[in-house]
Short mmCIF file of C-alpha atoms in Angstrom, two decimals:
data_model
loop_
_atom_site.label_atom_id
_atom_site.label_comp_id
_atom_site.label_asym_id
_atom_site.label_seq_id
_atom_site.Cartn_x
_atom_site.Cartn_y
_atom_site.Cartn_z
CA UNK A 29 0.00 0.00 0.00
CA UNK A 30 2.72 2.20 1.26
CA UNK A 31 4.66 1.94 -2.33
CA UNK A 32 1.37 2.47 -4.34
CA UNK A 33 0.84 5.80 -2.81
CA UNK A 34 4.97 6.72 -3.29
CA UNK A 35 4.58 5.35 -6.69
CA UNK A 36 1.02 7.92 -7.13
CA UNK A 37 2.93 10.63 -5.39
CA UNK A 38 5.79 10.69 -8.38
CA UNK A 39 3.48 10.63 -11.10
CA UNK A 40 1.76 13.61 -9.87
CA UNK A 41 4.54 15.53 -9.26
CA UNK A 42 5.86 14.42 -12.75
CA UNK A 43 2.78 15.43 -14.08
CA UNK A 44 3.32 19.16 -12.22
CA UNK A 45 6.14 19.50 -13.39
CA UNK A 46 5.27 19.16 -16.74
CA UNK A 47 2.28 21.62 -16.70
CA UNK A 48 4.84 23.74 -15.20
CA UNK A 49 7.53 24.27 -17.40
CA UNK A 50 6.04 26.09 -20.52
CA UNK A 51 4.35 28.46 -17.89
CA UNK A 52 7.57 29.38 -16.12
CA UNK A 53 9.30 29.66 -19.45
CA UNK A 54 6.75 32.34 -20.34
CA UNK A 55 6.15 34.05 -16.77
CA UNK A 56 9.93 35.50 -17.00
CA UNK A 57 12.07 32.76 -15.67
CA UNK A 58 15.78 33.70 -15.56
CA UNK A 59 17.48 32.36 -18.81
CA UNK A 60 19.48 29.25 -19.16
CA UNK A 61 22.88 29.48 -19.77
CA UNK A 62 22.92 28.60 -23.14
CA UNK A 63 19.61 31.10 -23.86
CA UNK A 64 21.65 33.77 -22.06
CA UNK A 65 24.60 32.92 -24.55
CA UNK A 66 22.39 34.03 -27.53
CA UNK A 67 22.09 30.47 -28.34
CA UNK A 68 18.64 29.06 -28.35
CA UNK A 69 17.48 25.28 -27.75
CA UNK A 70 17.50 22.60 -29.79
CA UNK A 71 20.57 24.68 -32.01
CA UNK A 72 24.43 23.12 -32.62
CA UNK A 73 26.71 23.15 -30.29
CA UNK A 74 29.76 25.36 -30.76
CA UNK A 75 31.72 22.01 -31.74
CA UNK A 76 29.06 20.87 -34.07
CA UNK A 77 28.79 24.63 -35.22
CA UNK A 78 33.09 24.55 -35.70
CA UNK A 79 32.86 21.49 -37.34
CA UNK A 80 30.34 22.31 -40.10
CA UNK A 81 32.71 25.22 -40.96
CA UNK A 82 35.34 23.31 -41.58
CA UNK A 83 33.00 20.99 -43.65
CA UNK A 84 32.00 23.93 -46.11
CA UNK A 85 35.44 25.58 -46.08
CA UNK A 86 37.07 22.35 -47.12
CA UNK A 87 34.86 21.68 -49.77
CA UNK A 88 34.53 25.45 -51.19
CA UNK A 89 38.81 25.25 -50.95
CA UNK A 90 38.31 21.40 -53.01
CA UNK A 91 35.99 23.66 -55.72
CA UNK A 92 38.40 26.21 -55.87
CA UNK A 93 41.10 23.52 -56.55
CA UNK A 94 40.17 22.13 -59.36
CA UNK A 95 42.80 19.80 -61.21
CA UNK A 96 43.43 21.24 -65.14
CA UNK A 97 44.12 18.86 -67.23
CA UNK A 98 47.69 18.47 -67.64
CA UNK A 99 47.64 18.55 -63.78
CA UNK A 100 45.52 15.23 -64.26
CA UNK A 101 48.08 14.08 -66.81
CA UNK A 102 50.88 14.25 -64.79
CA UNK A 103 49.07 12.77 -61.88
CA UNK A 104 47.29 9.58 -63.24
CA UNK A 105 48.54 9.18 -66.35
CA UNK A 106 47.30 10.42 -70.12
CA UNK A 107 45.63 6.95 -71.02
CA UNK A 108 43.70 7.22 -67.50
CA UNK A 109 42.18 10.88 -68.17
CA UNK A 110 41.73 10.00 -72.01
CA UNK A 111 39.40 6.48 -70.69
CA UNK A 112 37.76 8.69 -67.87
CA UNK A 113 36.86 11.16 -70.73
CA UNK A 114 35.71 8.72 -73.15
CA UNK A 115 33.51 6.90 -70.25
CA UNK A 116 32.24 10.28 -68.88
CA UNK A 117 31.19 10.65 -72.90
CA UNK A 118 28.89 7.40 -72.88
CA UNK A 119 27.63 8.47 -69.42
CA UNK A 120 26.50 12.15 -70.61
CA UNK A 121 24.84 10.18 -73.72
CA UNK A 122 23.17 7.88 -71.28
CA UNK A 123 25.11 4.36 -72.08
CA UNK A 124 25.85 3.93 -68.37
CA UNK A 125 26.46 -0.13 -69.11
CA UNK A 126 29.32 0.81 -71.79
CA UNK A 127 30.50 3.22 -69.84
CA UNK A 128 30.54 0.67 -66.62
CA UNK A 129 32.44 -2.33 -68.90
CA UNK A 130 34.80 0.03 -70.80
CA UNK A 131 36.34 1.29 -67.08
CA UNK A 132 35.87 -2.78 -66.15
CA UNK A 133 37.87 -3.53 -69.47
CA UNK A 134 40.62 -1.25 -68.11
CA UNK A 135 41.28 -2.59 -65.05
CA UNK A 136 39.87 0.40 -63.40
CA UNK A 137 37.58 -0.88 -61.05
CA UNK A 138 37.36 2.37 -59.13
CA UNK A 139 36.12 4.51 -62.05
CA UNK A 140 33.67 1.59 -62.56
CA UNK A 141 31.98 1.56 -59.06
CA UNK A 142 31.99 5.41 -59.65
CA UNK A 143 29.66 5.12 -62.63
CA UNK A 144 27.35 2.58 -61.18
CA UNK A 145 27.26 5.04 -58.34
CA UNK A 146 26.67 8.15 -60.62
CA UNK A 147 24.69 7.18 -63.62
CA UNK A 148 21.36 5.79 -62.88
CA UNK A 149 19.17 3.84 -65.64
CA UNK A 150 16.72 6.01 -67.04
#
């Protein structure tokens, strides 16, 4: 009997508390911490904030580095940029399968996953 009535008691109060809240948050409570801040609830963190940043400025510094094409050349190799541009060819003219078993051909079974990835049937 005794833990029946504890167990009543807590659910009341629970249930107090909850009708509470919104009215104390609009009768002029003193702000929280993070609402004096000039952050409001249910926002980033300052982490998550700084690490979103860092997101967008790596990839705005990634568009801003884009490879020529002798700088692609010298990296990979002329017969690798001259198959990439012949498969990205059969991919802009929608032949996604040719484009698929040409890089599978090659050997390059990167570029290949990359087209089944990128070029859907239509």
């Amino acid at each position: 009997m005794r833990l029946s009535s504890m167990i009543t008691a807590t659910l009341l109060a629970t249930g107090m508390l909850a009708l509470a809240t919104p009215s104390l948050a609009q009768s002029g409570a003193p702000p929280t911490a993070q609402q004096a801040s000039g952050g409001a609830i249910g926002r980033m963190s300052t982490d998550d904030q700084l690490r979103r940043h860092e997101g967008n400025e790596y990839r705005s510094r990634l568009e801003a580095e884009q490879m020529t094409a002798e700088e692609a050349e010298a990296r990979y190799g002329a017969e690798r940029v001259a198959l990439a541009e012949r498969v990205q060819a059969l991919m802009d003219a929608g032949q996604c399968e040719d484009a698929r078993r040409m890089a599978s051909e090659a050997g390059e079974r990167s570029m290949a996953i990359r087209v089944r990835q990128t070029c859907r049937r239509r």
